[in-house]
PDB file of C-alpha atoms in Angstrom:
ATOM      1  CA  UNK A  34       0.000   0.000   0.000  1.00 42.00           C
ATOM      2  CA  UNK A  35       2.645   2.584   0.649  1.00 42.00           C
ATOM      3  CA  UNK A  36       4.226   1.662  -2.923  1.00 42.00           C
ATOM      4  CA  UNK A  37       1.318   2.454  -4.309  1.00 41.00           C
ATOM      5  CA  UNK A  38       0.956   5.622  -2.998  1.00 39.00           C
ATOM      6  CA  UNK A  39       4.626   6.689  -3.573  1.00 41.00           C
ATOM      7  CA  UNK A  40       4.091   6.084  -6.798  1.00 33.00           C
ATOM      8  CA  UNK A  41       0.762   7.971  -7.148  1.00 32.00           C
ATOM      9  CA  UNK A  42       2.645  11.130  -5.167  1.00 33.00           C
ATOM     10  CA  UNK A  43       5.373  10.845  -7.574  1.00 35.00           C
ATOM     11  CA  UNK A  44       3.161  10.953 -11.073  1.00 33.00           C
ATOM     12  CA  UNK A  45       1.304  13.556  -9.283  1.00 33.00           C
ATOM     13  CA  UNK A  46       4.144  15.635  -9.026  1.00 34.00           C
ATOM     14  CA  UNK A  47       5.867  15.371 -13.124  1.00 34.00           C
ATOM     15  CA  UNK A  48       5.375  18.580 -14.929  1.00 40.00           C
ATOM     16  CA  UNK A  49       3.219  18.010 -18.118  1.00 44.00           C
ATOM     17  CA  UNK A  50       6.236  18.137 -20.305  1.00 41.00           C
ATOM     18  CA  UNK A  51       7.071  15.047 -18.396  1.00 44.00           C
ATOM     19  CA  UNK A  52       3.913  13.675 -18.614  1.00 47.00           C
ATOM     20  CA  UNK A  53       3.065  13.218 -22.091  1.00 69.00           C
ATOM     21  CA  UNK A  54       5.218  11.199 -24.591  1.00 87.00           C
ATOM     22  CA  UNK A  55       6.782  13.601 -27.696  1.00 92.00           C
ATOM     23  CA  UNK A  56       8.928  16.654 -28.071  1.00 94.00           C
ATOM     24  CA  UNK A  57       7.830  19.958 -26.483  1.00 94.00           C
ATOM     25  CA  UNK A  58       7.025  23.184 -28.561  1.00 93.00           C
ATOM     26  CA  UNK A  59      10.671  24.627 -27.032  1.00 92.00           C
ATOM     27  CA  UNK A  60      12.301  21.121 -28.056  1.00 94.00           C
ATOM     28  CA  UNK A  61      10.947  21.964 -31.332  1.00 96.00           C
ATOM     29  CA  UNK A  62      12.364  25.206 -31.749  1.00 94.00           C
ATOM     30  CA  UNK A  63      15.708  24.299 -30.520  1.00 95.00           C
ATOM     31  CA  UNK A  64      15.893  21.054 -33.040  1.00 97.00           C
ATOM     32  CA  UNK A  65      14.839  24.178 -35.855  1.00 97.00           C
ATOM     33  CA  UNK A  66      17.391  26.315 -34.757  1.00 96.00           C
ATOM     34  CA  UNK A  67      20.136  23.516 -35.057  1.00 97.00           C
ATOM     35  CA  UNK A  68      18.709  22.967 -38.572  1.00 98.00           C
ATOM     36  CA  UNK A  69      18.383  26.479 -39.529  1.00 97.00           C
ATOM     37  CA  UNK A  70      22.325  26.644 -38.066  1.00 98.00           C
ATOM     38  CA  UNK A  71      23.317  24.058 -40.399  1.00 98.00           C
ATOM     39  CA  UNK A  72      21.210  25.275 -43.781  1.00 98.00           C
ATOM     40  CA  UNK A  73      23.000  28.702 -43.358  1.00 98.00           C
ATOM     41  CA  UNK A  74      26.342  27.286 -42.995  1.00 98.00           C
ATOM     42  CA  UNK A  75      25.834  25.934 -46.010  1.00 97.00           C
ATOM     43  CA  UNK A  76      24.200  29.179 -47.451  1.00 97.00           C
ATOM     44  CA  UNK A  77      27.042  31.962 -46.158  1.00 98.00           C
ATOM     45  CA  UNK A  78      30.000  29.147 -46.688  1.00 97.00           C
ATOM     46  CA  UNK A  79      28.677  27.349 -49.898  1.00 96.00           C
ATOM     47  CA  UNK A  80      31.263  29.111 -51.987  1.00 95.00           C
ATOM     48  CA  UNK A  81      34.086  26.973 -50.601  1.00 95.00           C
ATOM     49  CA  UNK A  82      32.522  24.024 -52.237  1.00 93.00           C
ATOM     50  CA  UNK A  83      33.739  22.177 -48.939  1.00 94.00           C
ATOM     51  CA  UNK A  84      30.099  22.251 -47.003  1.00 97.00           C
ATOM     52  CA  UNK A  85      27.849  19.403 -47.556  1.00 97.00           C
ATOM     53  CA  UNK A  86      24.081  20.019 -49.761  1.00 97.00           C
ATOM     54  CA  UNK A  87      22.861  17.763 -46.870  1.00 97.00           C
ATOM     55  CA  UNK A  88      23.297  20.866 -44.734  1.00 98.00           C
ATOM     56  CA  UNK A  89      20.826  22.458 -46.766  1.00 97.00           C
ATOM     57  CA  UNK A  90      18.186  19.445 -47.030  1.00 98.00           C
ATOM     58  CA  UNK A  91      18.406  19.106 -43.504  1.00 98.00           C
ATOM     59  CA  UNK A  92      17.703  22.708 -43.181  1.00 97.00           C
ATOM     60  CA  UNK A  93      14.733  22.460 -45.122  1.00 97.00           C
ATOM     61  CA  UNK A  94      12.912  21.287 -41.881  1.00 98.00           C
ATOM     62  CA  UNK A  95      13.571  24.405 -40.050  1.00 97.00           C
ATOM     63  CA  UNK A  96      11.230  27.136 -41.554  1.00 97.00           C
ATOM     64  CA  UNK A  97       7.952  24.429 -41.081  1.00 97.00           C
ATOM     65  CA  UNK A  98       9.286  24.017 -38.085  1.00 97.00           C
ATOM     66  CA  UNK A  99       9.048  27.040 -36.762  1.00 97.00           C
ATOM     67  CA  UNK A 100       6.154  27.881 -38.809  1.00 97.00           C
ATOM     68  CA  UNK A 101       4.713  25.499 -36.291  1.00 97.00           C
ATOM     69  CA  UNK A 102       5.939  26.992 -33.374  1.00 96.00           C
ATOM     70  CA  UNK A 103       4.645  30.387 -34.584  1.00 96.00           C
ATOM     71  CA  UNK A 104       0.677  28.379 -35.113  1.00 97.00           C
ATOM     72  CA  UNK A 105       1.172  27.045 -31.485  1.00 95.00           C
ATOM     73  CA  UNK A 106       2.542  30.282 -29.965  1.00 93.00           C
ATOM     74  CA  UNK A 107      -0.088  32.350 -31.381  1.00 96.00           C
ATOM     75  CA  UNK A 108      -3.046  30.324 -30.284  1.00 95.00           C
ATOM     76  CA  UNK A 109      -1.974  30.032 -27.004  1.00 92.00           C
ATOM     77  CA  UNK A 110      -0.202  33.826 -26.269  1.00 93.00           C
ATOM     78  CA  UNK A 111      -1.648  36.287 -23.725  1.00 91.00           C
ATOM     79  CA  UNK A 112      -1.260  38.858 -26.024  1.00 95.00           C
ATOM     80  CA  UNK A 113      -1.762  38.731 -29.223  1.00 96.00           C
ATOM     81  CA  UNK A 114      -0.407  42.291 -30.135  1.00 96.00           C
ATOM     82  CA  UNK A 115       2.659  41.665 -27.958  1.00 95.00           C
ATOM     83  CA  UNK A 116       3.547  38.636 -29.563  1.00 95.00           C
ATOM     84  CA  UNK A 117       2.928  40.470 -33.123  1.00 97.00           C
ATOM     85  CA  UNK A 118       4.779  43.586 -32.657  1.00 97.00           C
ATOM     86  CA  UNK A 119       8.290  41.596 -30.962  1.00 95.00           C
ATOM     87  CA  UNK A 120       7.990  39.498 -34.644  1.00 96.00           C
ATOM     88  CA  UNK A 121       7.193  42.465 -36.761  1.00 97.00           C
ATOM     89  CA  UNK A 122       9.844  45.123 -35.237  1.00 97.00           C
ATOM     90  CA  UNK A 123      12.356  42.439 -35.407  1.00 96.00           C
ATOM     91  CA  UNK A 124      11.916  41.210 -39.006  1.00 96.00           C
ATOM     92  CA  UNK A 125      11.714  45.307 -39.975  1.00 96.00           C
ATOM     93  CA  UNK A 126      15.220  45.912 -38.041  1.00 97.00           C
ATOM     94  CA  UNK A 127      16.423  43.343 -40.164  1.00 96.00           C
ATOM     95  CA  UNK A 128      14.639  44.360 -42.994  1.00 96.00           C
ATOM     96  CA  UNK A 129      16.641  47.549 -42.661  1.00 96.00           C
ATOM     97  CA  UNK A 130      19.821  46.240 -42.277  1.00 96.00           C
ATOM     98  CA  UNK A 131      19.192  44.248 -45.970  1.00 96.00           C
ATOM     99  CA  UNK A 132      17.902  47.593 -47.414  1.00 94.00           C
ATOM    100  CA  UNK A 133      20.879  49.127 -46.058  1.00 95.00           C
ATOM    101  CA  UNK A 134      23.909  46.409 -47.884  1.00 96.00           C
ATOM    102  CA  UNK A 135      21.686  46.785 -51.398  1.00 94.00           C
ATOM    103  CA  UNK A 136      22.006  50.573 -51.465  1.00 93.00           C
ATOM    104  CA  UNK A 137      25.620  50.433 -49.669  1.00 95.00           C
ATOM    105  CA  UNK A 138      27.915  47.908 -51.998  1.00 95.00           C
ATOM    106  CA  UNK A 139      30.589  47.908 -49.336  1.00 95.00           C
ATOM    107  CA  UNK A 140      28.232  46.442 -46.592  1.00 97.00           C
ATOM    108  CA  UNK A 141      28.246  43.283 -49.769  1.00 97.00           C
ATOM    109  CA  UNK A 142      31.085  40.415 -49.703  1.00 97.00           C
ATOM    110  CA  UNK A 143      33.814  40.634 -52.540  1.00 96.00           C
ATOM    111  CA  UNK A 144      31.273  38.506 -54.437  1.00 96.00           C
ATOM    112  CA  UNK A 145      28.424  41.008 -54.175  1.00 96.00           C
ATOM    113  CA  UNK A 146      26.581  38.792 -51.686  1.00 97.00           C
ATOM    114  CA  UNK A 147      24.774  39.372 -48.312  1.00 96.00           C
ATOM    115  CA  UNK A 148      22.104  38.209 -46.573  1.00 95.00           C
ATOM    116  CA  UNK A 149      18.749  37.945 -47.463  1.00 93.00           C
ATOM    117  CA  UNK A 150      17.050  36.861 -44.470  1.00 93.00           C
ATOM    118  CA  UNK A 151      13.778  37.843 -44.245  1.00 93.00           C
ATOM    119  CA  UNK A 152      11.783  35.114 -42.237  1.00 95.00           C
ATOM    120  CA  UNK A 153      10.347  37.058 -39.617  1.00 96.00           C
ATOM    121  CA  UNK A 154       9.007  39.284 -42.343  1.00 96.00           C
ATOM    122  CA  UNK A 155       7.560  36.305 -43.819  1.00 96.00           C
ATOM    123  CA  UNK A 156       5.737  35.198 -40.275  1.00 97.00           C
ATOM    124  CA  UNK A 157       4.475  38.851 -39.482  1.00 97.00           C
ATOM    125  CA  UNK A 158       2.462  38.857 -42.738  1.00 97.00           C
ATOM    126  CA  UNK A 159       1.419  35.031 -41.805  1.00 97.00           C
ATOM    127  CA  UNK A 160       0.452  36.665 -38.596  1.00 98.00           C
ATOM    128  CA  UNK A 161      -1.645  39.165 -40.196  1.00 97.00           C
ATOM    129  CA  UNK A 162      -3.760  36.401 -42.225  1.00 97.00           C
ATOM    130  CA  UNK A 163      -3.777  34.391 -38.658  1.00 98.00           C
ATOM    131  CA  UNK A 164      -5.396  37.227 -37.380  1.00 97.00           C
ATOM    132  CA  UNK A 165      -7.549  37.414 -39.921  1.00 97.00           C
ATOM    133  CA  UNK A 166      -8.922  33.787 -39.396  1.00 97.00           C
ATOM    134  CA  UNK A 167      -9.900  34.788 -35.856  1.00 97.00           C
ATOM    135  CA  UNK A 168     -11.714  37.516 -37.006  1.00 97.00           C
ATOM    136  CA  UNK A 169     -13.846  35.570 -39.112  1.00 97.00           C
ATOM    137  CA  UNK A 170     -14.003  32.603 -36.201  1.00 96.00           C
ATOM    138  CA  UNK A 171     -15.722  35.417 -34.386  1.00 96.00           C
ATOM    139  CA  UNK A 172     -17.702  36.055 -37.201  1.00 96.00           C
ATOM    140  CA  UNK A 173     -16.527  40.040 -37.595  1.00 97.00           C
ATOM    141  CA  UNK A 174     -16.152  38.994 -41.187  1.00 96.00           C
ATOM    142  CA  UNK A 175     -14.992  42.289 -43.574  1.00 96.00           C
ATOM    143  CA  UNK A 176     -12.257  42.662 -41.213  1.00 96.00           C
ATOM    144  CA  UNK A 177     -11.416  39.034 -41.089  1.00 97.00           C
ATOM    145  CA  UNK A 178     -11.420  38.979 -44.869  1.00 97.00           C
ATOM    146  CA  UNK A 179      -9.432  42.018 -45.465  1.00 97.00           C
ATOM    147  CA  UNK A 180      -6.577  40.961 -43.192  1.00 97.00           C
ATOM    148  CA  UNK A 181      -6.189  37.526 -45.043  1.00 97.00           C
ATOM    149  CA  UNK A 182      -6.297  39.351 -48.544  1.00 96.00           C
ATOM    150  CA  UNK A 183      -3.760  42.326 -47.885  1.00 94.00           C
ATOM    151  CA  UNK A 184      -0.646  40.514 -47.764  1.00 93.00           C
ATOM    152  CA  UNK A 185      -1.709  38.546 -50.933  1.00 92.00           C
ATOM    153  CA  UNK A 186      -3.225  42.074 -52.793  1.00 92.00           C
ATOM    154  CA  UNK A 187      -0.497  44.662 -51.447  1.00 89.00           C
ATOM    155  CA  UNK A 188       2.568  43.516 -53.915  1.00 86.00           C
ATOM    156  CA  UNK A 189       0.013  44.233 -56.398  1.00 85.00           C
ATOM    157  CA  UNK A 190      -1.108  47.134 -55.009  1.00 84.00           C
ATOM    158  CA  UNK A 191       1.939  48.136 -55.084  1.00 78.00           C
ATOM    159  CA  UNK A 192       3.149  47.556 -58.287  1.00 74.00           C
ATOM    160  CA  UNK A 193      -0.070  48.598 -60.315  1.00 74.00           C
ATOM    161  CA  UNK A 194      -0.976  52.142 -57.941  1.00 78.00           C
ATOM    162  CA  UNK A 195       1.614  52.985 -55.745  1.00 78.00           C
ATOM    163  CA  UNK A 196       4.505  53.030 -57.872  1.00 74.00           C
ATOM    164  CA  UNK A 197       3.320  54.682 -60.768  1.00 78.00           C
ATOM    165  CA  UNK A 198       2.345  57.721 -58.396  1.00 77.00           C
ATOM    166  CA  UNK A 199       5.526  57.771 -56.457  1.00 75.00           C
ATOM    167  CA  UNK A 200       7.652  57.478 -59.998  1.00 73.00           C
ATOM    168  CA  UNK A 201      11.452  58.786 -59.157  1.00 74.00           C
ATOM    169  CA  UNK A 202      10.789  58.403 -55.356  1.00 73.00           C
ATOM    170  CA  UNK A 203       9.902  54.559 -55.324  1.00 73.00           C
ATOM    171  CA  UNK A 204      12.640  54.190 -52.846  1.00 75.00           C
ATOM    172  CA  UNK A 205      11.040  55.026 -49.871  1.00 83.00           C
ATOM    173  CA  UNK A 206       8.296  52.511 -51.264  1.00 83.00           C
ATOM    174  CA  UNK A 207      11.367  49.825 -50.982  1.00 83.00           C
ATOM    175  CA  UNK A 208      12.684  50.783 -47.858  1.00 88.00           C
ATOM    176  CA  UNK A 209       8.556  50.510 -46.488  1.00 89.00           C
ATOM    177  CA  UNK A 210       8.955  46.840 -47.916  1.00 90.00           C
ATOM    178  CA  UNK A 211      11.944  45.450 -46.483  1.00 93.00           C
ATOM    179  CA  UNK A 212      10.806  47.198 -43.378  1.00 94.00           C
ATOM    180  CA  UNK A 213       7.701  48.035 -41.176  1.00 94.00           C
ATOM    181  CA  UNK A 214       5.222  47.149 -44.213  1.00 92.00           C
ATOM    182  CA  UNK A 215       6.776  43.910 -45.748  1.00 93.00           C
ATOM    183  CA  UNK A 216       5.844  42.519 -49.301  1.00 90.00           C
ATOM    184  CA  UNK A 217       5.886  38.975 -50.898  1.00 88.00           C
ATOM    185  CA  UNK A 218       7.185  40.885 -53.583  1.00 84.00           C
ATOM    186  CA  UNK A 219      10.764  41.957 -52.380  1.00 85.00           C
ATOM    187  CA  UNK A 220      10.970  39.018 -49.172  1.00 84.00           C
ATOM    188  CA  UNK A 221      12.717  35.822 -50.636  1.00 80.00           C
ATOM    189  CA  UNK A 222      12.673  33.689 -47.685  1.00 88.00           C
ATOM    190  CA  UNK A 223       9.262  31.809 -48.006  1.00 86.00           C
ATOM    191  CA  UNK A 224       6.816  31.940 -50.732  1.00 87.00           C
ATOM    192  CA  UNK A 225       3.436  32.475 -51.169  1.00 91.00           C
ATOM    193  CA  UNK A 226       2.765  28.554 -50.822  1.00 94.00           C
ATOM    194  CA  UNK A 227       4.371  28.903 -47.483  1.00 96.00           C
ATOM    195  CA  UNK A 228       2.021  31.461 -46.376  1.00 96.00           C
ATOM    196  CA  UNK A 229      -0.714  29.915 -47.250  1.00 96.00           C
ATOM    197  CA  UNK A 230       0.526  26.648 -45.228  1.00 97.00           C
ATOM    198  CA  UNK A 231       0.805  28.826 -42.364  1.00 97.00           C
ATOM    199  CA  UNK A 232      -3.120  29.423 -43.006  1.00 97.00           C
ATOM    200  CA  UNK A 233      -3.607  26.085 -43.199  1.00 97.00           C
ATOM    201  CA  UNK A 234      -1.933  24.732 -40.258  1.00 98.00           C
ATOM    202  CA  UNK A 235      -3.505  27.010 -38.133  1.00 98.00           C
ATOM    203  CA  UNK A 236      -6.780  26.367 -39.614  1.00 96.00           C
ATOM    204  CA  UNK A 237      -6.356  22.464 -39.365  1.00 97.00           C
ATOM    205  CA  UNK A 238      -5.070  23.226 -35.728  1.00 95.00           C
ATOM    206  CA  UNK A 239      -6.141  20.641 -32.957  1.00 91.00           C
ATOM    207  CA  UNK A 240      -6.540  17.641 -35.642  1.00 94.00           C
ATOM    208  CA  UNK A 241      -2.603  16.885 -35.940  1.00 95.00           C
ATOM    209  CA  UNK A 242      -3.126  14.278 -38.036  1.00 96.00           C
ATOM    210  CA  UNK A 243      -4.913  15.820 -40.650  1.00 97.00           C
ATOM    211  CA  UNK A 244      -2.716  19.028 -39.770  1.00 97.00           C
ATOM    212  CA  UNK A 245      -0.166  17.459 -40.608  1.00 97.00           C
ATOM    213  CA  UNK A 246      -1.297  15.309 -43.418  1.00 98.00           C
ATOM    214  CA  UNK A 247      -2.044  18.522 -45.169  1.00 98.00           C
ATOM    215  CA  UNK A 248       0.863  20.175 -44.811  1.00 98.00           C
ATOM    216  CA  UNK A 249       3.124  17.821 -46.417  1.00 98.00           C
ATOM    217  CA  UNK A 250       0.552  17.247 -49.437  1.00 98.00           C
ATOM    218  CA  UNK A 251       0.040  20.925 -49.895  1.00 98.00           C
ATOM    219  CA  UNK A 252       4.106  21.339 -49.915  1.00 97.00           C
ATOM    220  CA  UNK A 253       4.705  18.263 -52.366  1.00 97.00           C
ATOM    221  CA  UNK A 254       1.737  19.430 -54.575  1.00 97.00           C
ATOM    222  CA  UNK A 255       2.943  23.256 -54.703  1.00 96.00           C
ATOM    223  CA  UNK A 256       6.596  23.272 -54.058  1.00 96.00           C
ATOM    224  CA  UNK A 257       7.309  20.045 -55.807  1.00 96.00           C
ATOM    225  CA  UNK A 258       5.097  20.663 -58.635  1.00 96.00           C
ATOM    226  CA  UNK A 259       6.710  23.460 -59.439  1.00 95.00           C
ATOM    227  CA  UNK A 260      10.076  22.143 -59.584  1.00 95.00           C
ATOM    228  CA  UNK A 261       8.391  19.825 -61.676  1.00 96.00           C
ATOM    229  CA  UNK A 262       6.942  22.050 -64.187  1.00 96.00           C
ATOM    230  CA  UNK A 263      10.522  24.107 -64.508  1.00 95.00           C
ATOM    231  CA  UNK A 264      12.408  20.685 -65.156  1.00 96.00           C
ATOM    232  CA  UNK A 265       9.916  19.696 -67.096  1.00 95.00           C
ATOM    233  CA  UNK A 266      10.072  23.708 -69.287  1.00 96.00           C
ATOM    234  CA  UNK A 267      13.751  23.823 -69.074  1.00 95.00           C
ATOM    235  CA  UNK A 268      15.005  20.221 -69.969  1.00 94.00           C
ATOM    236  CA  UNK A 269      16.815  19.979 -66.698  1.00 94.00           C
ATOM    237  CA  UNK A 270      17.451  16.363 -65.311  1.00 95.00           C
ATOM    238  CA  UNK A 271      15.368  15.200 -62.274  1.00 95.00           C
ATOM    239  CA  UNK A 272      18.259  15.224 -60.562  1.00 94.00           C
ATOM    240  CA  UNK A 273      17.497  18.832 -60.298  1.00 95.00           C
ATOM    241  CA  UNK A 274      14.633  18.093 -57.209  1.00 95.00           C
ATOM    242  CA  UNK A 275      17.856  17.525 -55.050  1.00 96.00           C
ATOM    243  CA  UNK A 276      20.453  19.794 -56.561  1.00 94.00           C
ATOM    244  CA  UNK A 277      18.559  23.009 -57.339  1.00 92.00           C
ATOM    245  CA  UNK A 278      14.759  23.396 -56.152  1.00 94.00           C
ATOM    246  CA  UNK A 279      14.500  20.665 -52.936  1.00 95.00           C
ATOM    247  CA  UNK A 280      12.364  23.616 -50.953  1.00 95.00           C
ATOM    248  CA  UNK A 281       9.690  20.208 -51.443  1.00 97.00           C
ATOM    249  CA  UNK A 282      11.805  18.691 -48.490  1.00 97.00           C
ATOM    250  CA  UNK A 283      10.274  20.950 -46.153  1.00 98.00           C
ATOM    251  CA  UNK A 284       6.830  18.401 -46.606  1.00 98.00           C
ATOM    252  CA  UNK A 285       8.866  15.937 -44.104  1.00 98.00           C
ATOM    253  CA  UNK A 286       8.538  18.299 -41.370  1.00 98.00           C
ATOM    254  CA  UNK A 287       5.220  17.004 -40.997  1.00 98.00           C
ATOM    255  CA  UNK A 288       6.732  13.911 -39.411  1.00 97.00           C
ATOM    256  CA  UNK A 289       7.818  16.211 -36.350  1.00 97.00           C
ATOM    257  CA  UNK A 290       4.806  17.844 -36.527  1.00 97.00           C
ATOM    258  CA  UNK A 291       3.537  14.399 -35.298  1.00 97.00           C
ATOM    259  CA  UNK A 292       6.114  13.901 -32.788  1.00 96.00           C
ATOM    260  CA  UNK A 293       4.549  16.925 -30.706  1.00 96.00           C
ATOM    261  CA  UNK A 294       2.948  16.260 -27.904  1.00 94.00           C
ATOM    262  CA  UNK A 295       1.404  19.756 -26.760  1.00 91.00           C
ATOM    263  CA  UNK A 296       4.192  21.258 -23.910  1.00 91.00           C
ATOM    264  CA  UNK A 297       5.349  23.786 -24.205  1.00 87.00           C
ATOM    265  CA  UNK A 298       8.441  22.696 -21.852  1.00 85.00           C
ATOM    266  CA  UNK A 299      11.148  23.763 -20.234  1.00 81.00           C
ATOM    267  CA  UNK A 300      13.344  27.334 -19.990  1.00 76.00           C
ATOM    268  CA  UNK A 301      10.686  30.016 -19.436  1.00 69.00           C
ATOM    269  CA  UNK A 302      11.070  33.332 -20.837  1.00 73.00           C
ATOM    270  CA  UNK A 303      14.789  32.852 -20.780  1.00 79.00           C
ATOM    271  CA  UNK A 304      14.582  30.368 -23.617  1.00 79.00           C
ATOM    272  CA  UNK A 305      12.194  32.329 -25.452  1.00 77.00           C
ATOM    273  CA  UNK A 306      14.100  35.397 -25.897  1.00 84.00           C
ATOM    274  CA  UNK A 307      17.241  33.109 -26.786  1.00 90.00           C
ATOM    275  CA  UNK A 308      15.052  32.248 -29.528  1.00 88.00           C
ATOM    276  CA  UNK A 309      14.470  35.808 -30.707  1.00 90.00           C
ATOM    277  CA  UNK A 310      18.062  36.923 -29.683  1.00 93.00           C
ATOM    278  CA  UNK A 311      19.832  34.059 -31.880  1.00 95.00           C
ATOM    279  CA  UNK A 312      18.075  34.277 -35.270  1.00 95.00           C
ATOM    280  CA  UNK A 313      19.607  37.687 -36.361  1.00 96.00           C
ATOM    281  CA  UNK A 314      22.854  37.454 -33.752  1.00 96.00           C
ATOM    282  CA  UNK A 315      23.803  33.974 -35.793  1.00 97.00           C
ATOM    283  CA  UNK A 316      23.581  35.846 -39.339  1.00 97.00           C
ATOM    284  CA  UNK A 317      25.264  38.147 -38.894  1.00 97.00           C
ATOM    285  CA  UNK A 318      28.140  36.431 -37.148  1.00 98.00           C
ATOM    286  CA  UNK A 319      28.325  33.638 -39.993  1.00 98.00           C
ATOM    287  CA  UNK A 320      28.405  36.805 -42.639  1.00 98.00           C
ATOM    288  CA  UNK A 321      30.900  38.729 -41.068  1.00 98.00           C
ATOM    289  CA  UNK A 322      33.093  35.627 -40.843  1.00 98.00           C
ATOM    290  CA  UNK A 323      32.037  34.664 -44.441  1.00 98.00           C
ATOM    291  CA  UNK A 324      33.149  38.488 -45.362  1.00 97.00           C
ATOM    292  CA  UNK A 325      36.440  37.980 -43.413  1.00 97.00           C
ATOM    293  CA  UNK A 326      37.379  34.377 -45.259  1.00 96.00           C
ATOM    294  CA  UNK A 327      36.245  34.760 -48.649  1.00 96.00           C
ATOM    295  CA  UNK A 328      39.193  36.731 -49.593  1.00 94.00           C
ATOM    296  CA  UNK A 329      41.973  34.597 -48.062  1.00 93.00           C
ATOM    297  CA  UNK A 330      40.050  31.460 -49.598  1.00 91.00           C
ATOM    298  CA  UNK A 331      39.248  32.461 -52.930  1.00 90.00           C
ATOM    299  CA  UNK A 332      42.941  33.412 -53.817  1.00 81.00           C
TER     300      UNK A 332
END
């Protein structure tokens, strides 16, 4: 009898983490940031033909990943305009500092090449249609629909109104892009089909099978159709799906997506500001050093 109630006191006291079988939203994000490490050593060191493409296939997990995170955080934050503004001032300071090595070519490597990442741009307009969907949940329906069609209508908005007014002075249009009013049309990290599987994981959210199950058929059918469709235009070999467009990898992140099991686990608010402190303190570090080698290596 006293066994048995050790043993009671003792499951009584594990922390839900513990609990439940699966990796924790914060193991999640730390297994994305390892792959995201790995994809941009490959991306800022590619040029010495010395870093594996597995690097970069592995890293193909990492955007989903957090993609997933971002779903998870967002239905379950405090404050929704907290959580929004941290992603969106973030992703414009960086935003700025691309604008900035474009218009200044000695901010560029030897090569002409810096960085162009823009994730957290791509999540705050995900955001914006997430935001959206609760708007219509709560049946408030012209704003609902008007936040998930701006970030699809304002590149075109752009291009077809506010351009043609602005004519010589389009650059403070660009620097509004790459900053506090980002655009699918000048953000390269993430595309439109990634977006829209934002939507639909947070739509499909709380059925994680067919959550999942739709993620990885809407990335095959969109990402790796359209690899398809260029091999299949250009004459390239399928060998191209691994060498040249393998963004369709990103459909096995649905396998983790599985492997969740609901925690958010371990590390507090510690943890989650290492999360937001590491994404632009790693870039830049791997740049710089990729600035400082390239010379001495491509001699």
């Amino acid at each position: 009898m006293e066994k048995k109630e050790c043993f009671i006191m003792q499951t009584a006291t594990l922390s839900p983490a513990g609990a439940r079988q699966g990796i924790t939203q914060n193991g999640l994000k730390l297994l994305a940031l390892s792959l995201m490490l790995l994809d941009h050593i490959h991306y800022f060191f590619g040029f010495t033909g010395a870093i594996p493409l597995l690097f970069t296939w592995l890293g193909r997990l990492s955007a989903p990943l957090f993609l997933f995170c971002l779903v998870e955080g967002w239905a379950h934050t405090h404050s929704k305009k907290r959580y929004f503004l941290r992603i969106w001032l973030l992703g414009a300071a960086m935003g700025a500092v691309q604008y900035a090595c474009i218009l200044l070519p000695g901010l560029q490597r030897a090569d002409g090449f810096f960085p162009q990442n823009a994730m957290l741009s791509t999540f705050t307009l995900i955001l914006v249609m997430l935001w959206g969907v609760d708007f219509v949940r709560s049946r408030k329906f012209l704003r609902g629909l008007l936040l998930l069609a701006a970030p699809i209508a304002w590149p075109y908005f752009d291009i077809y109104l506010l351009a043609p007014l602005l004519g010589k002075h389009q650059g403070i249009l660009g620097l509004l892009f790459y900053t506090v009013l980002p655009s699918t049309s000048v953000i390269l990290d993430g595309s439109l089909y990634f977006i829209l599987g934002g939507v639909l994981l947070y739509a499909l959210r709380g059925r994680r099978g067919v959550q999942a199950g739709a993620w990885f058929g809407w990335t095959l059918l969109t990402e790796g159709g359209t690899v398809l469709l260029g091999i299949h235009l250009t004459g390239l070999p399928l060998s191209a799906l691994f060498t040249m467009g393998y963004e369709w990898m990103s459909a096995f992140a649905a396998l983790l997506f599985l492997a969740y099991n609901g925690a958010r686990g371990g590390g507090g608010r510690l943890l989650g500001r290492f999360f937001y402190v590491f994404y632009p303190a790693h870039i830049y570090v791997l740049y710089a050093l990729s600035c400082a080698l390239y010379p001495i290596l491509m001699r």
